[in-house]
Tab-separated table of C-alpha atoms in Angstrom:
chain	number	residue	atom	x	y	z
A	1	UNK	CA	13.555	-12.401	4.575
A	2	UNK	CA	10.173	-12.308	5.699
A	3	UNK	CA	7.746	-11.573	3.223
A	4	UNK	CA	3.888	-10.494	3.765
A	5	UNK	CA	2.223	-14.130	2.600
A	6	UNK	CA	-0.933	-15.454	2.362
A	7	UNK	CA	-0.644	-18.978	1.063
A	8	UNK	CA	-3.000	-22.397	0.516
A	9	UNK	CA	-1.916	-25.327	1.554
A	10	UNK	CA	-4.476	-27.478	-0.145
A	11	UNK	CA	-4.259	-28.195	-4.080
A	12	UNK	CA	-3.423	-26.170	-5.919
A	13	UNK	CA	-0.898	-24.507	-3.485
A	14	UNK	CA	-0.278	-20.727	-4.267
A	15	UNK	CA	2.007	-18.492	-2.271
A	16	UNK	CA	0.319	-14.828	-2.048
A	17	UNK	CA	3.108	-11.772	-1.698
A	18	UNK	CA	4.004	-8.382	-2.782
A	19	UNK	CA	7.607	-9.469	-3.589
A	20	UNK	CA	7.433	-12.081	-6.329
A	21	UNK	CA	10.650	-11.526	-7.940
A	22	UNK	CA	12.795	-11.508	-4.408
A	23	UNK	CA	10.435	-15.225	-3.235
A	24	UNK	CA	10.744	-17.778	-6.046
A	25	UNK	CA	14.281	-18.758	-4.457
A	26	UNK	CA	12.948	-19.815	-1.374
A	27	UNK	CA	9.944	-21.993	-2.074
A	28	UNK	CA	10.067	-24.851	-3.958
A	29	UNK	CA	10.060	-24.711	-7.430
A	30	UNK	CA	6.323	-26.774	-7.804
A	31	UNK	CA	4.705	-23.779	-5.707
A	32	UNK	CA	3.631	-21.026	-7.097
A	33	UNK	CA	3.349	-17.292	-6.746
A	34	UNK	CA	0.805	-14.797	-6.627
A	35	UNK	CA	1.744	-10.962	-6.738
A	36	UNK	CA	-0.739	-9.464	-4.128
A	37	UNK	CA	-1.436	-5.536	-5.211
A	38	UNK	CA	-0.325	-2.789	-2.458
A	39	UNK	CA	-4.036	-1.286	-3.051
A	40	UNK	CA	-4.628	-4.712	-1.724
A	41	UNK	CA	-8.026	-5.302	-0.993
A	42	UNK	CA	-8.671	-6.726	-3.957
A	43	UNK	CA	-6.360	-9.627	-4.336
A	44	UNK	CA	-6.489	-10.381	-1.068
A	45	UNK	CA	-10.448	-11.140	-1.729
A	46	UNK	CA	-9.447	-13.096	-4.586
A	47	UNK	CA	-6.263	-15.325	-3.393
A	48	UNK	CA	-8.390	-15.777	0.296
A	49	UNK	CA	-11.326	-16.949	-2.042
A	50	UNK	CA	-9.481	-19.309	-3.746
A	51	UNK	CA	-7.593	-21.024	-1.517
A	52	UNK	CA	-9.219	-23.656	1.118
A	53	UNK	CA	-6.582	-22.408	4.143
A	54	UNK	CA	-4.716	-19.250	4.555
A	55	UNK	CA	-1.071	-19.610	6.599
A	56	UNK	CA	-0.561	-15.961	7.503
A	57	UNK	CA	3.053	-15.448	7.304
A	58	UNK	CA	4.956	-11.999	8.737
A	59	UNK	CA	6.462	-11.402	12.037
A	60	UNK	CA	4.733	-8.248	12.461
A	61	UNK	CA	1.403	-9.806	11.552
A	62	UNK	CA	-0.400	-8.084	14.469
A	63	UNK	CA	1.819	-4.694	15.232
A	64	UNK	CA	1.051	-1.007	14.228
A	65	UNK	CA	4.958	-0.343	14.606
A	66	UNK	CA	6.109	-1.069	10.393
A	67	UNK	CA	2.635	-0.068	9.007
A	68	UNK	CA	-1.014	-0.230	10.113
A	69	UNK	CA	-1.484	-1.314	6.028
A	70	UNK	CA	0.350	-4.741	6.308
A	71	UNK	CA	-1.695	-5.239	9.530
A	72	UNK	CA	-5.142	-4.793	7.960
A	73	UNK	CA	-3.936	-6.922	4.662
A	74	UNK	CA	-3.801	-9.790	7.752
A	75	UNK	CA	-6.506	-9.295	8.944
A	76	UNK	CA	-8.616	-9.044	5.822
A	77	UNK	CA	-7.572	-12.634	4.891
A	78	UNK	CA	-7.984	-13.158	8.945
A	79	UNK	CA	-11.664	-11.265	7.833
A	80	UNK	CA	-12.508	-12.582	4.488
A	81	UNK	CA	-11.602	-16.733	5.708
A	82	UNK	CA	-14.137	-15.582	9.115
A	83	UNK	CA	-16.323	-15.092	6.398
A	84	UNK	CA	-15.971	-18.143	4.769
A	85	UNK	CA	-16.114	-20.105	7.008
A	86	UNK	CA	-12.359	-21.403	6.508
A	87	UNK	CA	-9.283	-21.876	8.442
A	88	UNK	CA	-6.750	-19.115	9.155
A	89	UNK	CA	-3.893	-19.627	11.028
A	90	UNK	CA	-0.680	-17.230	11.974
A	91	UNK	CA	2.314	-19.028	11.525
A	92	UNK	CA	5.741	-18.054	14.138
A	93	UNK	CA	4.175	-14.387	14.110
A	94	UNK	CA	4.023	-11.455	16.311
A	95	UNK	CA	1.307	-9.184	17.883
A	96	UNK	CA	2.281	-6.018	20.471
A	97	UNK	CA	0.595	-2.785	20.375
A	98	UNK	CA	-2.116	-1.591	17.540
A	99	UNK	CA	-3.637	1.970	17.158
A	100	UNK	CA	-7.106	1.592	18.586
A	101	UNK	CA	-8.769	1.655	15.232
A	102	UNK	CA	-6.385	-1.592	13.688
A	103	UNK	CA	-7.509	-3.452	17.571
A	104	UNK	CA	-10.507	-2.892	17.065
A	105	UNK	CA	-10.718	-4.178	13.504
A	106	UNK	CA	-7.874	-7.057	14.160
A	107	UNK	CA	-10.280	-8.322	17.409
A	108	UNK	CA	-12.986	-8.870	14.570
A	109	UNK	CA	-11.945	-10.311	12.078
A	110	UNK	CA	-9.138	-12.388	12.995
A	111	UNK	CA	-11.814	-14.163	16.030
A	112	UNK	CA	-11.153	-17.112	14.298
A	113	UNK	CA	-7.622	-17.275	13.304
A	114	UNK	CA	-5.571	-20.082	15.277
A	115	UNK	CA	-1.751	-17.978	16.328
A	116	UNK	CA	1.218	-19.259	17.319
A	117	UNK	CA	3.581	-16.953	18.589
A	118	UNK	CA	7.527	-16.382	18.318
A	119	UNK	CA	7.708	-14.647	22.145
A	120	UNK	CA	5.228	-15.310	25.123
A	121	UNK	CA	4.658	-10.979	24.892
A	122	UNK	CA	3.211	-12.061	21.496
A	123	UNK	CA	0.463	-14.501	22.683
A	124	UNK	CA	-0.272	-12.386	25.806
A	125	UNK	CA	-1.004	-9.632	23.153
A	126	UNK	CA	-3.007	-11.775	20.605
A	127	UNK	CA	-4.824	-13.828	23.747
A	128	UNK	CA	-5.685	-9.882	24.511
A	129	UNK	CA	-7.175	-9.719	21.170
A	130	UNK	CA	-9.567	-12.984	21.726
A	131	UNK	CA	-7.774	-15.496	19.709
A	132	UNK	CA	-6.676	-18.706	20.490
A	133	UNK	CA	-2.899	-20.087	20.287
A	134	UNK	CA	-0.010	-21.197	21.838
A	135	UNK	CA	3.288	-20.388	22.033
A	136	UNK	CA	5.673	-21.814	18.699
A	137	UNK	CA	8.080	-20.092	17.611
A	138	UNK	CA	10.781	-18.071	14.685
A	139	UNK	CA	10.152	-20.371	11.514
A	140	UNK	CA	14.115	-19.546	10.574
A	141	UNK	CA	16.344	-21.762	12.386
A	142	UNK	CA	16.217	-24.255	10.019
A	143	UNK	CA	17.584	-21.597	7.100
A	144	UNK	CA	20.151	-22.989	5.962
A	145	UNK	CA	23.996	-20.857	4.889
A	146	UNK	CA	25.391	-21.200	1.541
A	147	UNK	CA	27.919	-24.124	1.671
A	148	UNK	CA	30.700	-25.384	-0.630
A	149	UNK	CA	33.025	-22.837	0.787
A	150	UNK	CA	31.692	-19.787	-0.535
A	151	UNK	CA	31.229	-17.490	2.547
A	152	UNK	CA	35.422	-18.145	2.663
A	153	UNK	CA	36.027	-17.679	-0.801
A	154	UNK	CA	34.494	-14.702	-0.792
A	155	UNK	CA	35.550	-13.137	2.868
A	156	UNK	CA	38.911	-14.144	1.740
A	157	UNK	CA	38.820	-11.768	-1.052
A	158	UNK	CA	38.129	-8.587	1.186
A	159	UNK	CA	41.225	-9.525	3.162
A	160	UNK	CA	40.090	-12.573	5.400
A	161	UNK	CA	43.163	-15.255	6.037
A	162	UNK	CA	40.025	-17.422	8.019
A	163	UNK	CA	41.915	-16.302	11.295
A	164	UNK	CA	41.479	-12.843	12.070
A	165	UNK	CA	38.146	-11.952	13.884
A	166	UNK	CA	35.363	-10.992	12.100
A	167	UNK	CA	33.209	-7.553	13.131
A	168	UNK	CA	29.968	-6.893	11.472
A	169	UNK	CA	27.022	-4.369	11.818
A	170	UNK	CA	23.601	-5.343	10.168
A	171	UNK	CA	22.095	-2.170	10.309
A	172	UNK	CA	18.921	-0.636	9.132
A	173	UNK	CA	16.863	2.610	10.029
A	174	UNK	CA	14.579	1.916	12.957
A	175	UNK	CA	13.496	5.525	12.897
A	176	UNK	CA	11.855	5.938	9.193
A	177	UNK	CA	9.118	3.838	10.524
A	178	UNK	CA	6.138	3.532	10.800
A	179	UNK	CA	5.131	3.880	6.598
A	180	UNK	CA	1.114	5.736	6.228
A	181	UNK	CA	-0.420	6.170	3.225
A	182	UNK	CA	-0.251	10.353	1.782
A	183	UNK	CA	-1.688	11.787	-0.546
A	184	UNK	CA	-0.067	14.754	0.428
A	185	UNK	CA	3.828	13.715	0.134
A	186	UNK	CA	2.868	11.716	-2.773
A	187	UNK	CA	1.808	15.098	-4.693
A	188	UNK	CA	4.899	17.479	-3.214
A	189	UNK	CA	7.451	14.528	-3.983
A	190	UNK	CA	6.184	14.352	-7.487
A	191	UNK	CA	6.279	18.412	-7.997
A	192	UNK	CA	8.920	18.745	-6.018
A	193	UNK	CA	11.479	15.777	-7.894
A	194	UNK	CA	11.983	14.256	-4.698
A	195	UNK	CA	11.596	11.072	-3.691
A	196	UNK	CA	13.858	10.534	-0.793
A	197	UNK	CA	11.605	9.063	1.517
A	198	UNK	CA	9.154	6.905	-0.876
A	199	UNK	CA	8.731	3.624	0.008
A	200	UNK	CA	5.859	2.677	-2.515
A	201	UNK	CA	2.391	4.099	-4.473
A	202	UNK	CA	1.523	6.718	-1.945
A	203	UNK	CA	3.393	5.327	1.280
A	204	UNK	CA	5.966	6.951	2.162
A	205	UNK	CA	8.293	6.411	5.363
A	206	UNK	CA	8.443	8.605	8.983
A	207	UNK	CA	10.550	11.569	8.194
A	208	UNK	CA	10.798	13.998	11.267
A	209	UNK	CA	14.295	16.175	12.672
A	210	UNK	CA	14.116	14.401	15.531
A	211	UNK	CA	14.166	11.434	13.576
A	212	UNK	CA	16.567	11.874	11.426
A	213	UNK	CA	18.482	13.066	14.351
A	214	UNK	CA	18.664	10.152	16.372
A	215	UNK	CA	19.500	7.817	12.755
A	216	UNK	CA	22.683	10.147	13.102
A	217	UNK	CA	23.552	9.547	16.294
A	218	UNK	CA	22.986	5.754	16.029
A	219	UNK	CA	25.394	5.549	12.779
A	220	UNK	CA	27.553	7.094	14.139
A	221	UNK	CA	27.799	5.473	17.864
A	222	UNK	CA	27.592	2.262	15.913
A	223	UNK	CA	30.849	3.564	13.370
A	224	UNK	CA	32.446	4.441	16.692
A	225	UNK	CA	32.137	0.816	17.976
A	226	UNK	CA	33.187	-1.318	14.186
A	227	UNK	CA	35.646	0.945	14.654
A	228	UNK	CA	37.156	0.576	18.507
A	229	UNK	CA	36.992	-3.189	17.585
A	230	UNK	CA	38.297	-3.186	14.517
A	231	UNK	CA	41.602	-0.715	15.484
A	232	UNK	CA	41.677	-2.932	19.300
A	233	UNK	CA	41.171	-7.137	18.082
A	234	UNK	CA	42.947	-6.342	14.147
A	235	UNK	CA	38.941	-7.088	12.804
A	236	UNK	CA	37.964	-6.698	9.705
A	237	UNK	CA	34.351	-4.433	9.095
A	238	UNK	CA	31.062	-5.493	7.315
A	239	UNK	CA	28.263	-3.553	6.618
A	240	UNK	CA	25.113	-6.386	5.973
A	241	UNK	CA	22.296	-4.870	4.954
A	242	UNK	CA	19.643	-7.944	5.434
A	243	UNK	CA	17.000	-5.746	3.732
A	244	UNK	CA	16.892	-3.927	0.533
A	245	UNK	CA	15.403	-1.669	1.971
A	246	UNK	CA	18.233	-1.081	3.989
A	247	UNK	CA	21.330	-0.138	1.411
A	248	UNK	CA	20.891	3.167	2.090
A	249	UNK	CA	21.566	2.910	6.030
A	250	UNK	CA	24.795	0.373	4.886
A	251	UNK	CA	26.334	3.338	2.541
A	252	UNK	CA	25.743	6.107	5.477
A	253	UNK	CA	27.596	3.631	8.140
A	254	UNK	CA	30.208	2.488	5.752
A	255	UNK	CA	30.748	6.590	5.075
A	256	UNK	CA	31.495	7.007	9.113
A	257	UNK	CA	33.463	3.697	9.465
A	258	UNK	CA	37.514	4.770	9.905
A	259	UNK	CA	38.508	1.049	9.104
A	260	UNK	CA	38.176	-0.488	5.696
A	261	UNK	CA	34.537	-1.917	5.520
A	262	UNK	CA	33.193	-4.268	2.741
A	263	UNK	CA	29.089	-3.819	2.455
A	264	UNK	CA	26.739	-7.565	1.909
A	265	UNK	CA	24.175	-6.028	0.942
A	266	UNK	CA	20.279	-7.990	-0.131
A	267	UNK	CA	20.472	-6.055	-3.557
A	268	UNK	CA	23.764	-8.150	-4.025
A	269	UNK	CA	23.376	-11.288	-2.625
A	270	UNK	CA	20.653	-13.185	-0.767
A	271	UNK	CA	19.916	-14.977	2.127
A	272	UNK	CA	21.846	-17.882	1.869
A	273	UNK	CA	24.548	-15.641	0.801
A	274	UNK	CA	24.463	-13.469	3.677
A	275	UNK	CA	23.247	-15.921	6.617
A	276	UNK	CA	26.897	-17.970	6.280
A	277	UNK	CA	28.267	-14.421	6.663
A	278	UNK	CA	26.742	-13.894	9.470
A	279	UNK	CA	27.868	-17.164	10.902
A	280	UNK	CA	31.050	-16.228	9.957
A	281	UNK	CA	31.216	-13.479	12.030
A	282	UNK	CA	32.748	-13.192	15.730
A	283	UNK	CA	30.701	-10.556	16.892
A	284	UNK	CA	27.479	-9.086	15.602
A	285	UNK	CA	26.107	-5.661	16.073
A	286	UNK	CA	22.197	-6.122	14.999
A	287	UNK	CA	19.375	-4.064	13.910
A	288	UNK	CA	17.903	-6.683	12.365
A	289	UNK	CA	15.763	-9.644	14.388
A	290	UNK	CA	16.789	-12.542	11.727
A	291	UNK	CA	19.959	-11.132	11.727
A	292	UNK	CA	20.406	-12.236	15.116
A	293	UNK	CA	18.231	-15.937	14.549
A	294	UNK	CA	20.433	-16.581	11.646
A	295	UNK	CA	23.799	-15.939	13.466
A	296	UNK	CA	22.328	-18.037	16.300
A	297	UNK	CA	23.171	-21.271	15.240
A	298	UNK	CA	27.157	-20.254	14.993
A	299	UNK	CA	27.383	-18.936	18.790
A	300	UNK	CA	28.281	-15.609	17.191
A	301	UNK	CA	27.751	-12.940	20.514
A	302	UNK	CA	25.568	-11.041	18.848
A	303	UNK	CA	24.566	-7.147	20.392
A	304	UNK	CA	21.366	-5.420	19.604
A	305	UNK	CA	20.569	-2.697	18.760
A	306	UNK	CA	17.007	-1.587	18.535
A	307	UNK	CA	13.558	-0.054	18.256
A	308	UNK	CA	11.980	-4.060	17.679
A	309	UNK	CA	10.184	-5.669	20.370
A	310	UNK	CA	10.733	-8.646	18.533
A	311	UNK	CA	14.287	-8.499	19.584
A	312	UNK	CA	13.836	-7.686	22.768
A	313	UNK	CA	11.625	-10.372	23.401
A	314	UNK	CA	14.607	-12.813	21.881
A	315	UNK	CA	17.263	-11.438	23.863
A	316	UNK	CA	14.874	-12.256	27.472
A	317	UNK	CA	14.359	-15.629	26.266
A	318	UNK	CA	17.926	-16.272	25.643
A	319	UNK	CA	19.209	-14.029	29.115
A	320	UNK	CA	21.443	-11.856	27.353
A	321	UNK	CA	19.319	-8.587	27.175
A	322	UNK	CA	20.933	-6.911	29.933
A	323	UNK	CA	24.278	-6.503	28.979
A	324	UNK	CA	23.181	-6.863	24.735
A	325	UNK	CA	20.540	-5.225	24.301
A	326	UNK	CA	20.052	-1.608	24.058
A	327	UNK	CA	17.399	0.701	23.010
A	328	UNK	CA	18.097	2.098	19.261
A	329	UNK	CA	17.776	5.745	20.830
A	330	UNK	CA	18.962	5.598	24.189
A	331	UNK	CA	21.557	8.338	25.603
A	332	UNK	CA	24.481	8.041	26.173
A	333	UNK	CA	24.592	4.919	23.208
A	334	UNK	CA	28.534	5.337	21.939
A	335	UNK	CA	29.367	4.520	26.407
A	336	UNK	CA	27.155	1.561	26.542
A	337	UNK	CA	27.851	-0.525	23.100
A	338	UNK	CA	31.638	0.070	23.483
A	339	UNK	CA	31.387	-1.451	27.008
A	340	UNK	CA	29.057	-4.544	24.789
A	341	UNK	CA	31.466	-4.879	22.012
A	342	UNK	CA	34.788	-5.260	24.462
A	343	UNK	CA	32.586	-7.100	26.651
A	344	UNK	CA	31.915	-9.863	23.440
A	345	UNK	CA	35.026	-10.030	21.835
A	346	UNK	CA	36.115	-10.123	26.205
A	347	UNK	CA	33.675	-13.468	27.275
A	348	UNK	CA	33.331	-14.387	23.970
A	349	UNK	CA	33.109	-18.204	24.663
A	350	UNK	CA	30.838	-17.875	27.728
A	351	UNK	CA	28.472	-15.910	25.541
A	352	UNK	CA	28.960	-18.478	22.922
A	353	UNK	CA	27.901	-21.058	24.759
A	354	UNK	CA	24.645	-19.374	26.380
A	355	UNK	CA	23.554	-18.678	22.563
A	356	UNK	CA	23.928	-22.460	21.296
A	357	UNK	CA	22.326	-23.366	24.689
A	358	UNK	CA	19.079	-22.201	23.166
A	359	UNK	CA	19.181	-23.913	20.076
A	360	UNK	CA	18.570	-27.077	21.020
A	361	UNK	CA	14.257	-26.017	23.103
A	362	UNK	CA	14.546	-24.043	19.609
A	363	UNK	CA	14.608	-26.547	17.465
A	364	UNK	CA	12.423	-28.284	19.105
A	365	UNK	CA	9.667	-25.895	19.018
A	366	UNK	CA	9.531	-25.780	15.359
A	367	UNK	CA	9.084	-29.548	15.197
A	368	UNK	CA	6.417	-28.920	16.971
A	369	UNK	CA	4.736	-26.944	15.011
A	370	UNK	CA	4.746	-28.813	12.500
A	371	UNK	CA	2.810	-31.730	13.993
A	372	UNK	CA	0.694	-29.055	15.210
A	373	UNK	CA	0.407	-27.843	11.894
A	374	UNK	CA	-0.504	-31.306	10.243
A	375	UNK	CA	-3.355	-31.720	12.867
A	376	UNK	CA	-4.628	-28.899	12.116
A	377	UNK	CA	-4.798	-29.623	8.541
A	378	UNK	CA	-6.597	-32.913	9.143
A	379	UNK	CA	-8.789	-31.369	11.957
A	380	UNK	CA	-9.994	-28.952	8.929
A	381	UNK	CA	-10.049	-31.644	6.125
A	382	UNK	CA	-11.465	-34.954	7.932
A	383	UNK	CA	-10.554	-37.218	5.330
A	384	UNK	CA	-7.491	-35.482	3.621
A	385	UNK	CA	-4.066	-37.533	2.230
A	386	UNK	CA	-1.155	-36.422	3.951
A	387	UNK	CA	0.981	-39.076	3.989
A	388	UNK	CA	2.382	-41.014	6.620
A	389	UNK	CA	2.474	-39.138	9.588
A	390	UNK	CA	5.436	-37.836	11.942
A	391	UNK	CA	6.236	-40.223	15.167
A	392	UNK	CA	7.939	-36.995	16.891
A	393	UNK	CA	9.128	-33.545	16.500
A	394	UNK	CA	12.027	-34.156	15.089
A	395	UNK	CA	10.142	-35.913	12.161
A	396	UNK	CA	7.794	-33.342	11.940
A	397	UNK	CA	10.891	-31.079	11.582
A	398	UNK	CA	12.753	-32.458	8.347
A	399	UNK	CA	16.180	-33.001	6.674
A	400	UNK	CA	18.441	-30.342	8.453
A	401	UNK	CA	21.681	-28.804	7.777
A	402	UNK	CA	24.449	-30.382	8.789
A	403	UNK	CA	25.469	-27.914	11.256
A	404	UNK	CA	22.048	-28.106	13.054
A	405	UNK	CA	22.642	-31.769	13.650
A	406	UNK	CA	24.699	-31.198	16.649
A	407	UNK	CA	21.744	-30.295	18.666
A	408	UNK	CA	19.729	-32.362	17.888
A	409	UNK	CA	22.296	-34.933	19.367
């Protein structure tokens, strides 16, 4: 759902991304897309050299937990813009733990990058690197669902009558990260014909016996909770893979779930459709950060099962960490999740109210990010013609879908 991107905001308008085939549907058709090769050094240099302003947009922009290569891509972009005396801004990003050599590079190359953080711990981490910045929020709060009754019609095909509870799991494999390059693993995979842990080119997911054991325990605990909610409350089970790479995890979970279930994968459904399904759930078990973000406008009670500090930060902000956030590798996971599942059903009204109470502030923060971005562009390019300035953060937020209007009253 979130793509590693650098883009120029001054004509010509282009997004530079590694996922052009999936990204096109989410941007204005007038915006061009330029693919960044996984061997990114030359393509990032060319992209930045052809741009007037770089916007770095990725939740893991300055973190080592997913892939140092991804972080280095953003650091290179920031460094090129710095060397060419061009403005660079990290928009709605996160910073966190960095391996030491990446931390040293980031502090140098990103020193002129302005950082709009999604959470206070991210802002603190960015400032420790010497970056200027302030608090923003995630840019996805206004992401729309597919309307026209699509969700109701599709869910009716799996037996939903509009009244039965829907329990969903946005599942991934949190134990296969970080992704690292390895020529030795590439040669072994080619020789044996075994590409099970291959990501792309010479990049491979992490693979250890301990990681596989923890992943199995994670799946079994998740399956048991889904079955328990389905059995006790007559719920229909949905399994969601919000990233195409999560399809294997979805299939493995489905094999462990005794109740009838349906997979909704990014292989088959786009973000608008997955968002619509998320917002119809009665209870969500999620290891995906944006699974939680996209479900929140509907007030869906969600239990986080994660190793991702982005989810941890969000649950801290909503005040739901103690009751509804759990480490994916924790001991006694089944008992903890089962208790949280029953809590989510039993106290649905309270948890929904807490979740919805967070939305007005999130939308205001996003609108204020828009105001700041305009000022940033005006100050970077004096005399540029941008049209009439929005007078308030609400105007800067722009049009929103009808379901979000209630949060703006």
